[in-house]
Amino acid sequence: MEEAADTVPPSLRRSSLPGWPRASEPELVRHYTWLSQRNFGIDTGFYPLGSCTMKHNPRINERIVQLPGIDRIHPLQPEHQIQGLLAIFYEMQEMLEICAGMDQVTLQPVAGAQGEFTAIRCIQEYHRSNGENHRDKVIVPDSAHGTNPASAAMCGYDIIEIPSAEDGRIDLDALRAAVGEDTAAMMITNPSTLGIFEPEIAEAAEIVHTAGGQMYYDGANFNAILGKTDPGRMGFDAVHYNLHKTFSQPHGGGGPGSGPIGVKSHLAEFLPSPLVDRQEVEDGGATGDGYRYFWKTPENTIGKVQQWHGNAGAVVRAWAFYRRYGRELELMSEHAVLNANYLRHQIMNPDSETLAGIEVMPVDGAPTDVVKHEFTLSMQPLKESTGVTGKDVAKRLLDYGYMSPTLYFPMIVPECLMIEPTETESREVLDKFADDFLAILAEDPELVSTAPHSTDVRRVDEVWAARNLILRHPGSE
Amino acid sequence: MYVALCENSCNEHSRASQFCLGRQEAGCEDLDQLPNLGREQEMLESMGLQSMDDLFSDIPEEVRRTDPLPLRGPQSEEEIWADAQHLLGANVDLDSRPSFLAAGLARNFVPTMVPMLATRGEFLTSYTPYQPEVSQGMLQAMWEFQTMVSELVGLPVSNVSMYDASTAAAEAITCAVRVKGRKATQKGVVYVSQFVPPHRLSVIENYSQGGSIELRTLEHGEDGRINLEAAAAAAGACAVYVEQPNAFGNLDEGVMKLKEIIGENTALIVGVDAVSLGIVEAPGNYGADIVVGEGQPFGIGPTAGGPIYGLFACQKDYLRLMPGRIVGKTIDEDGKDAFTLTLSTREQHIRRHRATSNICSNETLIALMGAMHMSLLGPEGLERLALRVAAATETTKQAVCAIPGVELVNPDTPNFREFTVKLPRDAGEAIAHMDEEGVLGGLDLGEWWDSMSKCLLIGCDERTSQSDIDALTSALSSWIEEMSP
């Protein structure tokens, strides 16, 4: 076949080859092994990164996605050639519907933010179909993830940010003042980014619905409540799931994720295309379960948000994770919440004066002073007494072999550290972390504020990076 | 340490069994994902709580679920593996038969090193490198990725990936509108090539809902090439989006002349087949402002359409308004070389509704696989790969077009990876017939455009063999012969 090689005419040909070095396999294996050793993952140590749900990633999932029945599949193959894949998609749609109390799920969005965007697009088309184009505002609490307002803005909406009440919960009076004829939707996560369950969520939904708006559930914190309650019961119309948080798709240094959405029936006709459906067949079907699976297009679909069917590989991993628990998924949430409360208790109830250095958002109204899957600590008192900031504490934790908690988010908590241990950490790890955390608060402030000391590089100059903008190797330029 | 681990795992089994006795359903004794299973009570009591229910007492009764989830029982890893093999084994994979379906994805060969190293736990289980002091590995790998993408497309700036080629194209358009919006004489107008696949156009339409963007069609002529005279109408618009090769696999020299026609104030966005750039001119060298494309051929199999990754590279004047994460080189406190995420003030976690994009999770791990694959190829290896694909395309094209009744669409333009033929009857029928003969014959273009129901899009790759081609031509010939009287 080589003689036919020169079929691209000279006028279209590249004048010079790109210039990166070729390296041999042994050199590259060593290079990337070395790089991996300079990178911290859940496998390396405790990763209490709030709102990111850094749980263990079961290895069977990685083995499964190497099977040719997923790795070597084209998304446009005829349906009868991919019945096994469609069966898994169907099972996942149905499972996610049940877990969130929704009527229809699409697996197409490939990240949480894309799920938000997709759902807000569906809500936009819903309002348009009702002749309500004038609804041009989306309401978000000030504690919301940044993707919420960004996703709504990408659909063309104006954002109304409402302040949280002093205890970090939703301020219903502020919500009442914000809703109106122009309300398209409210986006909110529950439990909130403070790890606090909103007890008045049903009332909030009522306020938004009465004004003619739709309720959107940011599923980033779904790990806290699975099997205990669901967004459907709380009054939500649409929800996204983070398969890379709740369902153990590895975070991979920033992705891939997967952000399916579920909606109530009135929004289902607008979902992206295609969905998976099935029909009973006499011959048992290709997978032997008695069904033939097929793609179907929602009646008034918004079309596509990803060019194929979403991150199928992530869906298959999440399927394997789900199968591990089945109906016992509730156990997963119980342990996530148990671990969060236990760690918070270990940090907040020491027989130690270091407690003065921490402030926790008050949780009132609950008989047992509980949080859900995560909690926030304010390092403000510590900063005032010693000058040590939340960032300093976070950097010092790296010296102890931990990943830092989420830093300075939510923004409503001064000097905030947000901690989410997940269900896959043992009590011993939590005890040790609490001890080390409290030890840091008692350390020489100079030592803490110049941390880290034992990492591959010392504190990195981010301002220098932004000033000099060296964004690639200079090569032979 | 070893002893401690051993004791721990032995105890865990008995703890788990004890706990499961109290649960209604059998099966969860296989649950090996929860280190604290079986000692919930001691942890609760240490907090002064009595039961798990106490931890959920803040959920009001009217929204609380009281019945168990109506789902199947838990499974062991062994059972899951068996079910996965059964279900995924029911799929027909591309490598099991002659396959000519590409349509934007490549039936590639990924070097074994790539998945083995990319799934090292330190990479696989890390989050976005927000703490650079313990994330230098992924940061450096992404900086190297940016360098290779920059070299590949001939532009100075690359981000660390978008979701796929379509979202990269869509966000390139919104980015160009932000950058060129003020100077554009055609406010908010973006011209999109007529021959962009419809699913990509649909993604672009969804992403164009904000920001008052008006999409217009950039016409192509009868010969499939861009109509350069009509393209002059795009001068003064915010952007023009074209693909090289286009949806039919055609390479068009006209794309290389577009920048001159549309001028400085209109962004030229080119969507590419990344492998083709081993032999085809880099768009940065003919005036492209933004280059996007599908990264999948480097690093990962087609994976049923995801996870894959989008390439996004641009000129420096787009840098501050572009989407996605960017790694920069810097120094640490001791003046030592280091890497960090930079220009984050564009992003949603800082800028919220004024962010340049809502993208947060991206496709870093797949981009890492791409970087590994590209490093292993090197520029010469990339050129050889592209030549192999071009050769396979040409050989297949000649063989298929020699079949009486088959007509090549756009015969005067060269092809890369794909070509389009017109058949005597519906392409869907041909595909069904070839399927019966064990050949995956391509894509029925009638699924994309109603007017093209007789057109078949045939895709090739570096793995296309002569016997594959023989199987294709034989299956197609027998279909054509069958319907002749």
XYZ file of N, CA and C in Angstrom, chain A residues 29-41 44 456, chain B residues 117 120-124 134 136-138 372:
78
model
N 8.959 5.250 29.663
C 8.420 4.563 30.835
C 9.055 5.154 32.101
N 10.338 5.404 32.017
C 11.008 5.970 33.189
C 10.554 7.424 33.435
N 10.423 8.169 32.363
C 9.990 9.570 32.492
C 8.613 9.661 33.155
N 7.668 8.893 32.644
C 6.311 9.000 33.188
C 6.185 8.343 34.561
N 7.005 7.345 34.819
C 7.007 6.787 36.168
C 7.523 7.837 37.154
N 8.580 8.530 36.742
C 9.128 9.603 37.585
C 8.086 10.703 37.811
N 7.403 11.086 36.752
C 6.363 12.112 36.903
C 5.270 11.628 37.854
N 4.895 10.373 37.701
C 3.807 9.879 38.561
C 4.230 9.935 40.024
N 5.522 9.701 40.263
C 5.986 9.720 41.647
C 5.995 11.131 42.223
N 5.897 12.116 41.353
C 5.791 13.503 41.801
C 4.337 13.972 41.748
N 3.419 13.066 41.972
C 2.002 13.427 41.915
C 1.259 12.713 43.026
N 0.348 13.449 43.661
C -0.361 12.918 44.821
C -1.769 12.495 44.407
N -2.104 11.238 44.691
C -3.445 10.753 44.407
C -4.056 10.103 45.636
N -2.037 7.556 47.061
C -0.858 7.983 47.811
C -1.187 8.252 49.271
N 8.146 18.036 46.734
C 9.084 18.051 45.596
C 9.558 19.465 45.282
N 0.821 3.051 31.995
C 1.406 4.132 32.788
C 0.381 5.169 33.206
N -1.422 4.421 36.386
C -0.734 4.405 37.690
C -1.563 5.241 38.654
N -1.709 4.731 39.858
C -2.629 5.358 40.804
C -2.352 6.827 41.074
N -1.066 7.200 41.018
C -0.737 8.592 41.330
C -1.360 9.553 40.321
N -1.437 9.103 39.058
C -2.105 9.917 38.033
C -3.619 9.723 38.111
N -4.000 8.438 38.071
C -5.416 8.071 37.935
C -6.273 8.672 39.048
N 2.470 19.287 45.412
C 2.406 17.819 45.397
C 1.793 17.301 44.093
N 3.410 18.138 40.840
C 4.326 18.523 39.773
C 4.303 17.526 38.613
N 4.040 16.268 38.924
C 4.058 15.250 37.875
C 3.015 15.513 36.811
N 1.756 15.650 37.223
C 0.693 15.882 36.238
C 0.858 17.255 35.596
N 1.616 10.756 26.016
C 2.486 9.585 25.993
C 2.601 9.018 24.580
